[in-house]
Amino acid sequence: MFYLIVFVILTILAILNVIRADKPGNRILTGIAALILIAVAGLRYETGGDWPNYQSLFTYTPTLRHFDFFHNEMHRYCEIGFCVLCSLIKTLGGNIQTLFFVVCAINITLITCALCRYTKYPVLGLLCYYGILYFSLEMIYIRQAMAVAICFWAIHYIVDKRPIRYVVWILVACSLHRIAIVMLLLYPLIRFKIPVWVYAVAVGIGAIIMLANVTWISNIFLTVTAWLGGGFEEKARIYTEAGMFSVDRKISVGFILNLAILAVMLFQKKSLDKLKYGTIHLNMFVLSLMLYYYCYELVEVSNRFRLFFLISVIAVLPMLAECMTLRSKKIVATIVIILYSFSFSQSIFLEKPQAIAYNPYQNYIIYTIQHKPSTGKARLRLSDMQFRNARH
């Protein structure tokens, strides 16, 4: 029930944010929501996924005094920027929990500051983040989470026509997760206004390709990564050939919800285009859908890439509420957005068996003070078994 209570609190704050968007005190609401998100993920203890790997990485990371920028063994496992961050925290006397808290604080701060630029309803945006992306990014893919947060923040430099600053921020993101380079490659494309029919045709063809099981990208992906060599080829084969990753997408509730929310966005496209950051975030969301449908053969790979674009959903959804002129429609739109966000993490909120890695929530401070035994490792093993069985 812990995560559900947090969702309810954020929902109340989001509704207050929408109702009193132009009144003083909204910064306080935004600050409270941000602090809640930092506290939940930043103070988690052996909860979520992939934390044993980060524990191992942190254990073997040298302090700055012994850090070799050119021949560091840790470079084989993660990018130089994240290695330096781990080394810095270790040098200052921190532990793995310090790393988790620092990373989460940086991510939520960047996302909150970005949302305050992009929409009048940043708290609603934070609620969307909590429901749609928070548990994957802040509790599993923490390296990529930092890169995604930095890229999300840097988007405003595209609209403000400051390409040098944008490039610098993206290079910083690449030092944390190399996939962020895609944000440089797509720079010329994601800021232009595109006709509605182009969006509809592009996404529609992708949906047909997925439903018809048209195989086209796996061999291309393996060929390209083979050209790149190094760790790219090795990871590509794992993500396409390992039994737990090499599973095609199937039609699901998410498939239908994505098309439905896109239809609403396209219906409101003229209103979105009038907002300073509306067009670019709509384009980013459409790109995330195209990756979802066209790359259905590469579930794990497309998921990793599309996170850099899917993050824009937390900006464009509050923008939809902004586009509603009547207060009653604005409230209805807010409720629909809240339910849409809830649907993504409902298994965690309702403590379903497949969410056992997250439930029960373990807080580092409480478990340290009370010397409570952790069930994290056992729950994570069970979660991994469920994941593998579901993929076979």
Short mmCIF file of C-alpha atoms in Angstrom, two decimals:
data_model
loop_
_atom_site.label_atom_id
_atom_site.label_comp_id
_atom_site.label_asym_id
_atom_site.label_seq_id
_atom_site.Cartn_x
_atom_site.Cartn_y
_atom_site.Cartn_z
CA MET A 1 0.00 0.00 0.00
CA PHE A 2 3.00 2.31 0.46
CA TYR A 3 3.36 3.23 -3.23
CA LEU A 4 -0.40 3.65 -3.61
CA ILE A 5 -0.45 6.09 -0.69
CA VAL A 6 2.35 8.06 -2.36
CA PHE A 7 0.34 8.07 -5.61
CA VAL A 8 -2.74 9.39 -3.78
CA ILE A 9 -0.71 12.17 -2.14
CA LEU A 10 0.79 13.15 -5.50
CA THR A 11 -2.68 13.06 -7.04
CA ILE A 12 -3.99 15.53 -4.46
CA LEU A 13 -1.00 17.82 -5.04
CA ALA A 14 -1.46 17.57 -8.82
CA ILE A 15 -5.16 18.48 -8.67
CA LEU A 16 -4.34 21.44 -6.44
CA ASN A 17 -1.65 22.45 -8.95
CA VAL A 18 -4.18 22.39 -11.81
CA ILE A 19 -6.90 24.20 -9.88
CA ARG A 20 -4.62 26.99 -8.60
CA ALA A 21 -1.98 27.09 -11.34
CA ASP A 22 -1.85 30.89 -11.47
CA LYS A 23 -1.84 31.43 -7.70
CA PRO A 24 1.10 31.79 -5.30
CA GLY A 25 2.23 28.66 -3.54
CA ASN A 26 2.53 26.37 -6.55
CA ARG A 27 6.27 26.26 -6.13
CA ILE A 28 5.69 24.83 -2.67
CA LEU A 29 3.43 22.11 -4.13
CA THR A 30 6.09 21.32 -6.74
CA GLY A 31 8.83 21.22 -4.11
CA ILE A 32 6.84 18.87 -1.89
CA ALA A 33 6.16 16.49 -4.79
CA ALA A 34 9.83 16.51 -5.82
CA LEU A 35 11.03 15.82 -2.26
CA ILE A 36 8.62 12.88 -1.97
CA LEU A 37 10.00 11.34 -5.16
CA ILE A 38 13.59 11.87 -4.02
CA ALA A 39 12.88 10.31 -0.62
CA VAL A 40 11.09 7.21 -1.93
CA ALA A 41 13.68 6.07 -4.48
CA GLY A 42 16.69 7.78 -2.92
CA LEU A 43 16.21 6.04 0.45
CA ARG A 44 15.11 2.65 -0.84
CA TYR A 45 17.00 -0.31 0.55
CA GLU A 46 17.47 -3.47 -1.52
CA THR A 47 14.24 -2.67 -3.32
CA GLY A 48 13.61 -2.69 -7.06
CA GLY A 49 15.90 -4.25 -9.64
CA ASP A 50 19.57 -4.39 -10.64
CA TRP A 51 20.78 -3.05 -7.29
CA PRO A 52 23.16 -6.03 -6.69
CA ASN A 53 25.02 -5.15 -9.90
CA TYR A 54 25.42 -1.56 -8.74
CA GLN A 55 26.59 -2.79 -5.35
CA SER A 56 29.26 -4.88 -7.06
CA LEU A 57 30.25 -2.01 -9.35
CA PHE A 58 30.57 0.38 -6.43
CA THR A 59 32.58 -2.12 -4.38
CA TYR A 60 35.22 -2.50 -7.09
CA THR A 61 35.36 1.18 -8.06
CA PRO A 62 38.64 2.75 -6.82
CA THR A 63 38.80 6.08 -5.01
CA LEU A 64 39.88 9.13 -7.00
CA ARG A 65 43.43 8.76 -5.69
CA HIS A 66 43.76 5.42 -7.52
CA PHE A 67 41.43 6.19 -10.42
CA ASP A 68 42.92 5.66 -13.90
CA PHE A 69 40.93 7.58 -16.49
CA PHE A 70 42.44 5.65 -19.40
CA HIS A 71 42.90 2.08 -18.17
CA ASN A 72 40.18 1.69 -15.57
CA GLU A 73 38.82 -1.87 -15.50
CA MET A 74 35.36 -0.50 -14.65
CA HIS A 75 35.11 1.09 -18.12
CA ARG A 76 34.19 -2.35 -19.41
CA TYR A 77 30.97 -2.26 -17.40
CA CYS A 78 29.89 1.38 -17.47
CA GLU A 79 30.74 4.75 -18.96
CA ILE A 80 33.48 7.01 -17.60
CA GLY A 81 31.10 9.64 -16.17
CA PHE A 82 29.32 7.17 -13.93
CA CYS A 83 32.64 5.61 -12.87
CA VAL A 84 33.89 9.05 -11.81
CA LEU A 85 30.67 9.72 -9.86
CA CYS A 86 31.01 6.40 -8.01
CA SER A 87 34.68 7.12 -7.29
CA LEU A 88 33.92 10.62 -6.02
CA ILE A 89 31.21 9.40 -3.64
CA LYS A 90 33.49 6.62 -2.41
CA THR A 91 36.35 9.08 -1.88
CA LEU A 92 34.07 11.28 0.24
CA GLY A 93 33.17 8.30 2.44
CA GLY A 94 29.80 7.45 0.93
CA ASN A 95 28.38 4.00 0.30
CA ILE A 96 26.06 2.49 -2.30
CA GLN A 97 23.04 4.06 -0.57
CA THR A 98 24.70 7.46 -0.89
CA LEU A 99 25.07 6.81 -4.61
CA PHE A 100 21.39 5.91 -4.97
CA PHE A 101 20.32 9.03 -3.08
CA VAL A 102 22.62 11.39 -5.01
CA VAL A 103 21.57 9.98 -8.38
CA CYS A 104 17.87 10.22 -7.52
CA ALA A 105 18.26 13.77 -6.16
CA ILE A 106 20.01 14.89 -9.36
CA ASN A 107 17.44 13.22 -11.60
CA ILE A 108 14.33 14.54 -9.85
CA THR A 109 15.82 18.03 -9.54
CA LEU A 110 16.58 18.19 -13.28
CA ILE A 111 13.17 16.78 -14.23
CA THR A 112 11.36 19.18 -11.87
CA CYS A 113 13.25 22.22 -13.16
CA ALA A 114 12.55 21.14 -16.73
CA LEU A 115 8.83 20.63 -16.06
CA CYS A 116 8.60 24.10 -14.51
CA ARG A 117 9.77 25.43 -17.89
CA TYR A 118 7.65 23.19 -20.08
CA THR A 119 4.23 23.30 -18.42
CA LYS A 120 2.04 25.25 -16.00
CA TYR A 121 1.35 21.98 -14.19
CA PRO A 122 4.74 20.58 -13.12
CA VAL A 123 3.21 18.59 -10.24
CA LEU A 124 0.94 16.77 -12.69
CA GLY A 125 4.08 16.07 -14.72
CA LEU A 126 5.81 14.60 -11.66
CA LEU A 127 2.76 12.42 -11.01
CA CYS A 128 2.98 11.17 -14.61
CA TYR A 129 6.66 10.43 -14.09
CA TYR A 130 5.88 8.48 -10.92
CA GLY A 131 3.27 6.37 -12.65
CA ILE A 132 4.91 5.85 -16.04
CA LEU A 133 8.70 5.88 -15.68
CA TYR A 134 9.79 6.29 -12.07
CA PHE A 135 10.06 2.64 -11.07
CA SER A 136 12.02 1.63 -14.17
CA LEU A 137 14.39 4.58 -14.20
CA GLU A 138 14.91 5.41 -10.54
CA MET A 139 14.87 1.84 -9.21
CA ILE A 140 16.48 -0.16 -12.04
CA TYR A 141 18.24 1.76 -14.84
CA ILE A 142 19.87 4.40 -12.65
CA ARG A 143 22.75 5.14 -15.05
CA GLN A 144 20.34 5.62 -17.89
CA ALA A 145 18.00 7.54 -15.61
CA MET A 146 20.66 10.23 -15.16
CA ALA A 147 21.25 10.41 -18.91
CA VAL A 148 17.50 10.62 -19.63
CA ALA A 149 17.00 13.36 -17.02
CA ILE A 150 19.87 15.42 -18.47
CA CYS A 151 18.52 15.05 -22.01
CA PHE A 152 15.02 16.00 -20.86
CA TRP A 153 16.43 19.14 -19.24
CA ALA A 154 18.52 19.97 -22.32
CA ILE A 155 15.52 19.92 -24.70
CA HIS A 156 14.78 23.56 -23.93
CA TYR A 157 18.10 24.55 -25.54
CA ILE A 158 16.77 23.24 -28.88
CA VAL A 159 13.69 25.46 -28.71
CA ASP A 160 15.74 28.43 -27.42
CA LYS A 161 18.20 27.90 -30.32
CA ARG A 162 21.31 27.33 -28.21
CA PRO A 163 22.85 24.35 -30.01
CA ILE A 164 26.27 24.51 -28.33
CA ARG A 165 24.78 24.24 -24.83
CA TYR A 166 22.54 21.44 -26.02
CA VAL A 167 25.48 19.49 -27.43
CA VAL A 168 27.50 19.95 -24.22
CA TRP A 169 24.67 18.61 -22.06
CA ILE A 170 24.11 15.63 -24.37
CA LEU A 171 27.81 14.78 -24.26
CA VAL A 172 27.58 14.83 -20.46
CA ALA A 173 24.63 12.43 -20.74
CA CYS A 174 26.69 10.19 -23.06
CA SER A 175 29.38 9.97 -20.37
CA LEU A 176 26.72 8.31 -18.20
CA HIS A 177 25.01 6.19 -20.85
CA ARG A 178 26.23 5.98 -24.44
CA ILE A 179 22.74 5.54 -25.94
CA ALA A 180 22.18 9.26 -25.26
CA ILE A 181 24.09 9.92 -28.50
CA VAL A 182 20.77 9.34 -30.30
CA MET A 183 19.67 12.75 -29.00
CA LEU A 184 22.42 14.37 -31.08
CA LEU A 185 21.59 12.38 -34.22
CA LEU A 186 17.92 13.41 -34.08
CA TYR A 187 18.57 17.06 -33.22
CA PRO A 188 17.60 18.41 -36.69
CA LEU A 189 14.34 16.45 -36.80
CA ILE A 190 12.55 16.80 -33.48
CA ARG A 191 11.77 20.52 -33.46
CA PHE A 192 9.71 20.94 -36.64
CA LYS A 193 5.93 21.09 -36.91
CA ILE A 194 4.62 18.06 -38.79
CA PRO A 195 1.14 17.57 -40.32
CA VAL A 196 -1.27 15.36 -38.42
CA TRP A 197 -1.57 12.90 -41.31
CA VAL A 198 2.19 12.25 -41.25
CA TYR A 199 2.03 11.30 -37.56
CA ALA A 200 -0.99 9.07 -38.20
CA VAL A 201 0.56 7.29 -41.20
CA ALA A 202 3.97 6.81 -39.53
CA VAL A 203 2.53 5.33 -36.34
CA GLY A 204 -0.20 3.42 -38.21
CA ILE A 205 2.31 1.62 -40.44
CA GLY A 206 4.35 0.73 -37.36
CA ALA A 207 1.28 -0.72 -35.63
CA ILE A 208 0.50 -2.82 -38.72
CA ILE A 209 4.10 -4.09 -38.88
CA MET A 210 3.85 -5.18 -35.26
CA LEU A 211 0.43 -6.81 -35.60
CA ALA A 212 1.47 -8.60 -38.81
CA ASN A 213 4.76 -9.76 -37.23
CA VAL A 214 6.82 -8.37 -40.11
CA THR A 215 10.45 -9.14 -39.28
CA TRP A 216 12.84 -6.57 -40.66
CA ILE A 217 15.12 -4.99 -38.06
CA SER A 218 16.87 -7.77 -36.11
CA ASN A 219 19.44 -8.56 -38.82
CA ILE A 220 20.06 -4.86 -39.48
CA PHE A 221 20.64 -4.26 -35.78
CA LEU A 222 23.11 -7.16 -35.47
CA THR A 223 24.99 -6.05 -38.59
CA VAL A 224 25.37 -2.46 -37.39
CA THR A 225 26.53 -3.47 -33.92
CA ALA A 226 29.02 -5.90 -35.50
CA TRP A 227 30.51 -2.96 -37.44
CA LEU A 228 30.78 -0.96 -34.21
CA GLY A 229 32.51 -3.88 -32.46
CA GLY A 230 33.53 -3.95 -28.80
CA GLY A 231 30.83 -4.17 -26.17
CA PHE A 232 28.11 -3.17 -28.65
CA GLU A 233 28.18 -6.48 -30.52
CA GLU A 234 28.27 -8.54 -27.33
CA LYS A 235 25.31 -6.71 -25.77
CA ALA A 236 23.38 -6.85 -29.05
CA ARG A 237 23.60 -10.62 -29.15
CA ILE A 238 22.50 -10.90 -25.53
CA TYR A 239 19.49 -8.66 -26.10
CA THR A 240 18.43 -10.44 -29.30
CA GLU A 241 19.37 -14.06 -28.64
CA ALA A 242 19.07 -14.58 -24.87
CA GLY A 243 15.75 -16.26 -24.10
CA MET A 244 14.61 -13.65 -21.57
CA PHE A 245 15.13 -10.74 -24.00
CA SER A 246 14.46 -12.14 -27.48
CA VAL A 247 10.68 -12.02 -27.22
CA ASP A 248 8.44 -10.12 -29.62
CA ARG A 249 5.89 -7.63 -28.38
CA LYS A 250 2.26 -8.66 -28.45
CA ILE A 251 -0.94 -6.65 -28.55
CA SER A 252 -1.78 -5.47 -25.05
CA VAL A 253 -3.63 -2.85 -23.04
CA GLY A 254 -0.55 -0.62 -23.45
CA PHE A 255 -0.82 -0.98 -27.23
CA ILE A 256 -4.39 0.34 -27.17
CA LEU A 257 -3.71 3.07 -24.59
CA ASN A 258 -0.78 4.42 -26.59
CA LEU A 259 -2.92 4.76 -29.72
CA ALA A 260 -5.74 6.33 -27.72
CA ILE A 261 -3.53 8.95 -26.08
CA LEU A 262 -1.91 9.74 -29.44
CA ALA A 263 -5.37 10.30 -30.96
CA VAL A 264 -6.16 12.83 -28.21
CA MET A 265 -2.81 14.59 -28.76
CA LEU A 266 -3.37 14.84 -32.51
CA PHE A 267 -6.89 16.17 -31.92
CA GLN A 268 -5.34 18.91 -29.75
CA LYS A 269 -2.29 19.42 -31.99
CA LYS A 270 -3.10 23.01 -32.95
CA SER A 271 -3.35 23.96 -29.30
CA LEU A 272 -0.14 22.09 -28.47
CA ASP A 273 1.70 23.84 -31.29
CA LYS A 274 0.81 27.20 -29.74
CA LEU A 275 2.68 26.27 -26.56
CA LYS A 276 6.39 27.07 -26.65
CA TYR A 277 7.50 23.49 -25.98
CA GLY A 278 4.39 21.68 -27.23
CA THR A 279 5.59 20.68 -30.69
CA ILE A 280 8.95 19.24 -29.66
CA HIS A 281 7.49 17.12 -26.87
CA LEU A 282 4.75 15.83 -29.15
CA ASN A 283 7.42 14.85 -31.69
CA MET A 284 9.42 13.08 -28.99
CA PHE A 285 6.39 11.11 -27.84
CA VAL A 286 5.57 10.06 -31.41
CA LEU A 287 9.17 8.89 -31.86
CA SER A 288 8.77 6.75 -28.72
CA LEU A 289 5.68 5.13 -30.24
CA MET A 290 7.47 4.49 -33.52
CA LEU A 291 10.27 2.72 -31.64
CA TYR A 292 7.64 0.74 -29.75
CA TYR A 293 5.89 -0.49 -32.91
CA TYR A 294 8.61 -0.65 -35.58
CA CYS A 295 11.14 -2.30 -33.24
CA TYR A 296 8.75 -4.80 -31.70
CA GLU A 297 11.30 -7.57 -32.40
CA LEU A 298 13.86 -5.92 -30.10
CA VAL A 299 11.89 -5.41 -26.91
CA GLU A 300 14.80 -4.73 -24.54
CA VAL A 301 16.78 -2.64 -27.04
CA SER A 302 13.84 -0.50 -28.13
CA ASN A 303 12.82 0.00 -24.50
CA ARG A 304 16.25 1.39 -23.70
CA PHE A 305 16.30 3.74 -26.69
CA ARG A 306 12.70 4.91 -26.38
CA LEU A 307 13.16 6.03 -22.75
CA PHE A 308 14.93 9.14 -24.08
CA PHE A 309 11.78 10.02 -26.04
CA LEU A 310 9.07 8.58 -23.80
CA ILE A 311 10.17 10.96 -21.02
CA SER A 312 8.43 13.72 -23.00
CA VAL A 313 5.06 12.17 -22.17
CA ILE A 314 5.36 13.69 -18.68
CA ALA A 315 5.45 17.14 -20.28
CA VAL A 316 2.96 16.70 -23.11
CA LEU A 317 0.23 15.16 -20.92
CA PRO A 318 0.04 18.19 -18.59
CA MET A 319 0.08 20.35 -21.73
CA LEU A 320 -3.11 18.59 -22.84
CA ALA A 321 -4.76 19.76 -19.63
CA GLU A 322 -3.45 23.28 -20.33
CA CYS A 323 -5.15 23.21 -23.74
CA MET A 324 -8.58 22.81 -22.15
CA THR A 325 -10.20 26.22 -21.82
CA LEU A 326 -13.17 25.29 -19.63
CA ARG A 327 -12.37 24.45 -16.01
CA SER A 328 -14.66 21.41 -16.06
CA LYS A 329 -12.86 19.97 -19.12
CA LYS A 330 -9.54 20.72 -17.51
CA ILE A 331 -10.50 18.69 -14.43
CA VAL A 332 -11.80 15.81 -16.58
CA ALA A 333 -8.57 15.81 -18.59
CA THR A 334 -6.55 15.78 -15.36
CA ILE A 335 -8.48 12.78 -14.03
CA VAL A 336 -7.98 10.89 -17.30
CA ILE A 337 -4.23 11.65 -17.18
CA ILE A 338 -4.08 10.44 -13.58
CA LEU A 339 -5.82 7.16 -14.48
CA TYR A 340 -3.58 6.73 -17.54
CA SER A 341 -0.48 7.16 -15.36
CA PHE A 342 -1.87 4.77 -12.75
CA SER A 343 -2.33 2.04 -15.34
CA PHE A 344 1.41 1.78 -16.06
CA SER A 345 2.41 0.85 -12.51
CA GLN A 346 -0.85 -0.57 -11.17
CA SER A 347 0.79 -3.94 -10.44
CA ILE A 348 3.21 -2.18 -8.08
CA PHE A 349 0.55 0.04 -6.50
CA LEU A 350 -1.78 -2.93 -5.94
CA GLU A 351 1.09 -5.20 -4.76
CA LYS A 352 0.52 -7.89 -7.36
CA PRO A 353 2.86 -10.94 -7.36
CA GLN A 354 4.81 -9.76 -10.42
CA ALA A 355 5.84 -6.63 -8.47
CA ILE A 356 7.48 -8.55 -5.63
CA ALA A 357 10.86 -6.86 -6.21
CA TYR A 358 9.27 -3.56 -5.14
CA ASN A 359 6.96 -4.78 -2.38
CA PRO A 360 7.20 -4.41 0.50
CA TYR A 361 9.04 -1.11 0.31
CA GLN A 362 12.19 -1.09 2.43
CA ASN A 363 13.56 2.23 3.71
CA TYR A 364 17.29 2.42 4.37
CA ILE A 365 17.02 4.63 7.47
CA ILE A 366 14.35 2.48 9.13
CA TYR A 367 16.12 -0.78 8.33
CA THR A 368 19.45 0.59 9.60
CA ILE A 369 18.07 1.99 12.87
CA GLN A 370 15.94 -1.05 13.65
CA HIS A 371 18.45 -3.59 12.30
CA LYS A 372 15.66 -5.27 10.39
CA PRO A 373 16.61 -8.20 8.15
CA SER A 374 16.19 -7.46 4.45
CA THR A 375 14.19 -9.72 2.14
CA GLY A 376 15.51 -7.86 -0.90
CA LYS A 377 17.74 -10.59 -2.33
CA ALA A 378 15.13 -13.33 -1.98
CA ARG A 379 12.43 -11.14 -3.53
CA LEU A 380 14.70 -10.11 -6.41
CA ARG A 381 15.56 -13.76 -7.17
CA LEU A 382 11.87 -14.62 -7.23
CA SER A 383 11.14 -11.61 -9.44
CA ASP A 384 13.88 -12.64 -11.90
CA MET A 385 12.45 -16.18 -12.04
CA GLN A 386 8.97 -14.80 -12.76
CA PHE A 387 10.38 -12.53 -15.48
CA ARG A 388 12.26 -15.39 -17.15
CA ASN A 389 9.26 -17.72 -17.00
CA ALA A 390 6.97 -15.04 -18.44
CA ARG A 391 9.35 -14.58 -21.38
CA HIS A 392 9.45 -18.31 -22.28
#
